[in-house]
Short mmCIF file of C-alpha atoms and ligand atoms in Angstrom, two decimals:
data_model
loop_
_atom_site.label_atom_id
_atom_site.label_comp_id
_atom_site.label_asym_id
_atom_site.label_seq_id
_atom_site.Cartn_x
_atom_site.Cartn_y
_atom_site.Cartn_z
CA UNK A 1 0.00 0.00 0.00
CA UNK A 2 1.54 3.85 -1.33
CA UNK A 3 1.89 5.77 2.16
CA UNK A 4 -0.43 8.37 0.77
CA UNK A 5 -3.96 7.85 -0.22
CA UNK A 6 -5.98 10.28 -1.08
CA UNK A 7 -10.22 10.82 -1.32
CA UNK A 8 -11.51 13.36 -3.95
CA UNK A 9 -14.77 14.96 -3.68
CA UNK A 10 -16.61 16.43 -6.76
CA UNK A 11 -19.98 17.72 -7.66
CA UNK A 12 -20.22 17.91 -11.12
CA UNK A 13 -17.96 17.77 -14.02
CA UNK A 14 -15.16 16.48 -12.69
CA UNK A 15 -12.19 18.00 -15.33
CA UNK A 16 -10.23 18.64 -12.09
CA UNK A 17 -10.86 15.22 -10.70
CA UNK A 18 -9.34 13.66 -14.06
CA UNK A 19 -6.42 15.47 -14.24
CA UNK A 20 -5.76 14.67 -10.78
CA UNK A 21 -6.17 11.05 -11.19
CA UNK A 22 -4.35 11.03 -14.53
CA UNK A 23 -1.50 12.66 -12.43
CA UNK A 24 -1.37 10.39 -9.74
CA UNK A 25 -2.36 6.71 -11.92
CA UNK A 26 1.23 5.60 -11.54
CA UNK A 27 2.69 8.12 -8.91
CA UNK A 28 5.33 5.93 -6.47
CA UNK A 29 3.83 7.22 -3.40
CA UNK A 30 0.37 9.07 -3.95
CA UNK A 31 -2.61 7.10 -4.42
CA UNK A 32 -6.56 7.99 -5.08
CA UNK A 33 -8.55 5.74 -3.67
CA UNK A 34 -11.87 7.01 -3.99
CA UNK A 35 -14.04 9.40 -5.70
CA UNK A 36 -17.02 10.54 -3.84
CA UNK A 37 -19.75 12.78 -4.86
CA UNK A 38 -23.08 14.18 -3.31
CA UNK A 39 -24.32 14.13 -6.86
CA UNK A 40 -25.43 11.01 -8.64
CA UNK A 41 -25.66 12.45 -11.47
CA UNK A 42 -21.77 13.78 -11.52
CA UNK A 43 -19.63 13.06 -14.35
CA UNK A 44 -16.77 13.19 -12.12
CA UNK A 45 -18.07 9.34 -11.17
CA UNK A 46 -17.91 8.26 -14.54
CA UNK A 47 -14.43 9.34 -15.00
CA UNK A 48 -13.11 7.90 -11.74
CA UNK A 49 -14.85 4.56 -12.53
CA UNK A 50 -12.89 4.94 -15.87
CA UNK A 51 -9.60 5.02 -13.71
CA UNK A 52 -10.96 1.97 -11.92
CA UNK A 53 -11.24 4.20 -8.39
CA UNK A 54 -14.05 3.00 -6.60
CA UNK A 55 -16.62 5.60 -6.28
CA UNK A 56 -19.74 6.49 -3.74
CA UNK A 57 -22.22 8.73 -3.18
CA UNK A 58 -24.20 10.34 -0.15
CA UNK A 59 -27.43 12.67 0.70
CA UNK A 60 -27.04 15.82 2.64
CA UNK A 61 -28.13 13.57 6.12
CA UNK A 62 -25.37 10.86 5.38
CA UNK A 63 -23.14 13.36 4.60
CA UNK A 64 -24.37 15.41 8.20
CA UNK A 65 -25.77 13.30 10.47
CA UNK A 66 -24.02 9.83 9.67
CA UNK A 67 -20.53 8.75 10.22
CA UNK A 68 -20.84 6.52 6.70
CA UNK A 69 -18.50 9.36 4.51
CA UNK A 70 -15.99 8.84 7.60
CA UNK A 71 -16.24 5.17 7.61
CA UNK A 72 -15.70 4.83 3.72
CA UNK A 73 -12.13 7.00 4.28
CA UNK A 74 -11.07 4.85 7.01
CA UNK A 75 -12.27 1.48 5.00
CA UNK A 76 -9.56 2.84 2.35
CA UNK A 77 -7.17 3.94 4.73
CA UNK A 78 -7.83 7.65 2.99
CA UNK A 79 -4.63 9.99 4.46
CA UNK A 80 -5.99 13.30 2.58
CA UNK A 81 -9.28 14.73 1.26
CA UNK A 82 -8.69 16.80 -2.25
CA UNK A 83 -11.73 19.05 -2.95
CA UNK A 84 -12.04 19.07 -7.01
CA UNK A 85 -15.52 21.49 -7.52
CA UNK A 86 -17.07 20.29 -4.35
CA UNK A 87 -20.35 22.24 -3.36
CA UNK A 88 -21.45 21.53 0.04
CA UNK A 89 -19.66 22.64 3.33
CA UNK A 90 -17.03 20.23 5.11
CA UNK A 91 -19.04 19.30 8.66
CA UNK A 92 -16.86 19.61 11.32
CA UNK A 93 -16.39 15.94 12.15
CA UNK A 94 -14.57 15.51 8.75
CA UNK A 95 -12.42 18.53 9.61
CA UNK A 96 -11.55 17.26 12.70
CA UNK A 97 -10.54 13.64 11.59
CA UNK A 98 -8.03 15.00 8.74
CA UNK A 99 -6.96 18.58 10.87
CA UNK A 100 -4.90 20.65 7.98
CA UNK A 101 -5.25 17.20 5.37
CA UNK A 102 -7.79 18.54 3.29
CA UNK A 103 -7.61 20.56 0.40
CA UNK A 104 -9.36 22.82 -2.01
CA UNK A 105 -9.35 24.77 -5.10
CA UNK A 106 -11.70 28.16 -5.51
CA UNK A 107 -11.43 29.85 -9.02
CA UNK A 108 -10.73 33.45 -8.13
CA UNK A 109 -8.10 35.02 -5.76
CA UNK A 110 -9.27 34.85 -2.04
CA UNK A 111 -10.40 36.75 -0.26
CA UNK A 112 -11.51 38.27 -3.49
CA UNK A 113 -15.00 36.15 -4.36
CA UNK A 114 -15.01 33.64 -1.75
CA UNK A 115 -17.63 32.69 0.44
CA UNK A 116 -21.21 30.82 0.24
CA UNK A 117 -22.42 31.09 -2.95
CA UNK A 118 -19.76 32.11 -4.82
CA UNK A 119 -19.10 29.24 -6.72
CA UNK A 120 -18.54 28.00 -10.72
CA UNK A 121 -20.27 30.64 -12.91
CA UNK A 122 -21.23 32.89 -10.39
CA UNK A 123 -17.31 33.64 -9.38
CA UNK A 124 -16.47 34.74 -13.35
CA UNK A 125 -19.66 37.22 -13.33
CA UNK A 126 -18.97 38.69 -10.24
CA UNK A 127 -15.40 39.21 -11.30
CA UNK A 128 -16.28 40.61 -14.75
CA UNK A 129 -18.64 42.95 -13.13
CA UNK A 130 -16.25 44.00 -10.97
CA UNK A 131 -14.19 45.03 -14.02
CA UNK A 132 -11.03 43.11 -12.64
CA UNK A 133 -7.61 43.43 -14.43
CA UNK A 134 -6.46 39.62 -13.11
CA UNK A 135 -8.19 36.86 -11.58
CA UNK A 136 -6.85 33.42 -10.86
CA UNK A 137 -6.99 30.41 -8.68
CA UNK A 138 -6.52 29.80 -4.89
CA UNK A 139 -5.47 26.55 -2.92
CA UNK A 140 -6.25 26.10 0.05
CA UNK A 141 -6.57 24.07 3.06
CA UNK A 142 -10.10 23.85 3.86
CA UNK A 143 -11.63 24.99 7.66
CA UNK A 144 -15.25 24.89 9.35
CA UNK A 145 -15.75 28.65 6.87
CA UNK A 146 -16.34 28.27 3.44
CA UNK A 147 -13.21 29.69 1.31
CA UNK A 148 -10.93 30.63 4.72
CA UNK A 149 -8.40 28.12 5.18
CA UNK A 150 -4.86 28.75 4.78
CA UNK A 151 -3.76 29.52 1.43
CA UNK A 152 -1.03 27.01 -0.49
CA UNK A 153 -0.59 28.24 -3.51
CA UNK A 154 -2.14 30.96 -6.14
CA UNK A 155 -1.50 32.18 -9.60
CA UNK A 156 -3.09 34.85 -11.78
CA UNK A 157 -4.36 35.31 -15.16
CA UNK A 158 -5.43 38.64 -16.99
CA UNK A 159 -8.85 39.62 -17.66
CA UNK A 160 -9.11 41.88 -20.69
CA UNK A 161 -12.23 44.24 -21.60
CA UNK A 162 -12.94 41.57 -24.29
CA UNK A 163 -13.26 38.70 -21.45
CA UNK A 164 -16.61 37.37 -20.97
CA UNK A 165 -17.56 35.28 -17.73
CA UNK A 166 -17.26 32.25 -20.04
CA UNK A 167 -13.69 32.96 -21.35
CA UNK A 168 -12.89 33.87 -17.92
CA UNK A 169 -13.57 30.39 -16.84
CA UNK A 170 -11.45 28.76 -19.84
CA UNK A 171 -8.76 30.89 -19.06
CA UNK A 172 -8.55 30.03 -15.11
CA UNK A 173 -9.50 26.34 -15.97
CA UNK A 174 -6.45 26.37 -17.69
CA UNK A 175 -4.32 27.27 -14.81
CA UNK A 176 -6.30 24.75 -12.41
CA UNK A 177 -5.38 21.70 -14.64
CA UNK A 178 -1.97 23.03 -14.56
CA UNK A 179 -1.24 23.37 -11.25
CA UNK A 180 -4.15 21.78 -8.98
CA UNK A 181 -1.78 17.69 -9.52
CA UNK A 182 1.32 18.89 -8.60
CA UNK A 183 0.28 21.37 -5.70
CA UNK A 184 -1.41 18.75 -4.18
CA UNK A 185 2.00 16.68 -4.52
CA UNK A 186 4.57 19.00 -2.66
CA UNK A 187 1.36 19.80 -0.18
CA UNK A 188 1.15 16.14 0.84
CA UNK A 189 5.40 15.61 0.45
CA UNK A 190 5.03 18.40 3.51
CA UNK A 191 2.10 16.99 5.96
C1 LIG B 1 -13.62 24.51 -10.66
O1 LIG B 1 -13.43 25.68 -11.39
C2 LIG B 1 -13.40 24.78 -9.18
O2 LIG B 1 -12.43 25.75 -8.93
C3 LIG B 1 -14.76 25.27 -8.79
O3 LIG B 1 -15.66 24.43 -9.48
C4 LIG B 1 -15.09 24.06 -10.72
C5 LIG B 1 -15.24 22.57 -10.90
O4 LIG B 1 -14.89 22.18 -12.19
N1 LIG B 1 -14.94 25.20 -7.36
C6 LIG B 1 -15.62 26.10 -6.67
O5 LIG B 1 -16.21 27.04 -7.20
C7 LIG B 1 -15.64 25.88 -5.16
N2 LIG B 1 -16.11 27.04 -4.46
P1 LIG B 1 -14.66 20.65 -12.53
O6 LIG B 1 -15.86 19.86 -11.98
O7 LIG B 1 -14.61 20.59 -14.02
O8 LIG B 1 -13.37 20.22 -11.88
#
């Protein structure tokens, strides 16, 4: 068994999720072991399956009020949670059984556009109507706020006049497949 074994959680898509498990398919050390969603519906499952990484998924109450999400970690021996477009808060148990070993990306520069609702689309348009010059991507270690952990990494991007909130996303996409992999390999090399 690799000494590091990693759980992603994804909502939707999942681009992040593949790229991450595309990094890690043959890494000597790093290993995803599972894929779990809140959303049946996710196409992140689909690509994980396509990885062979088992995959499950929960209701708000399981996720709340159950220990089941916890028990599926420990089952795979999970050592650090990697949020890849994740949409619901992290309850405190979860936070308190990985302390500083869980992970997220937000697509803007926090503190800039963080917070409960600001999520996918919604980020871009509120940065575009803004009339920022840059935008970018923020890493982060995740807490009981949404968006407030301590930050691991960010880079920037320019937004011209021309940018709408859809080539906004394409361009920050861009810099989340590039970096999200390997910042989550020097972030678990250190903890
Ligand atoms: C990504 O842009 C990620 O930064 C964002 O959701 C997208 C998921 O895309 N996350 C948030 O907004 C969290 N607040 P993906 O499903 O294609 O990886």
């Amino acid at each position: 068994m690799k000494p590091h074994r990693i759980a992603i959680f994804a909502s939707g898509s999942g681009t992040n999720a593949e790229e991450i498990l595309a990094y890690f398919q043959y890494h000597p050390s790093i290993e995803v072991k599972l894929l779990l969603s809140n959303n049946p519906q996710a196409q992140a499952l689909q690509r994980a399956e396509r990885f062979r990484v088992k995959t499950h998924t929960f209701s708000k109450a399981q996720f709340r009020d159950s220990y089941e999400v916890l028990n599926w970690l420990k089952a795979e021996r999970v050592t650090h949670i990697v949020l890849a477009g994740f949409m619901w808060l992290v309850p405190d148990y979860l936070i308190h059984a990985y302390p500083g070993k869980i992970i997220n990306i937000h697509p803007a520069l926090l503190p800039k556009f963080g917070g409960k609702g600001m999520y996918g689309k919604f980020v871009h348009e509120a940065v575009k109507a803004a009339g920022e010059a840059e935008t970018g991507i923020t890493i982060h270690e995740v807490n009981e706020h949404y968006d407030e952990g301590n930050i691991v990494f960010q880079a920037t991007c320019g937004v011209d006049e021309t940018d709408t909130p859809d080539s906004i996303a394409l361009k920050v996409q861009k810099l989340e497949h590039m970096h999200y992999p390997k910042v989550i390999e020097q972030w678990i090399s250190k903890r």
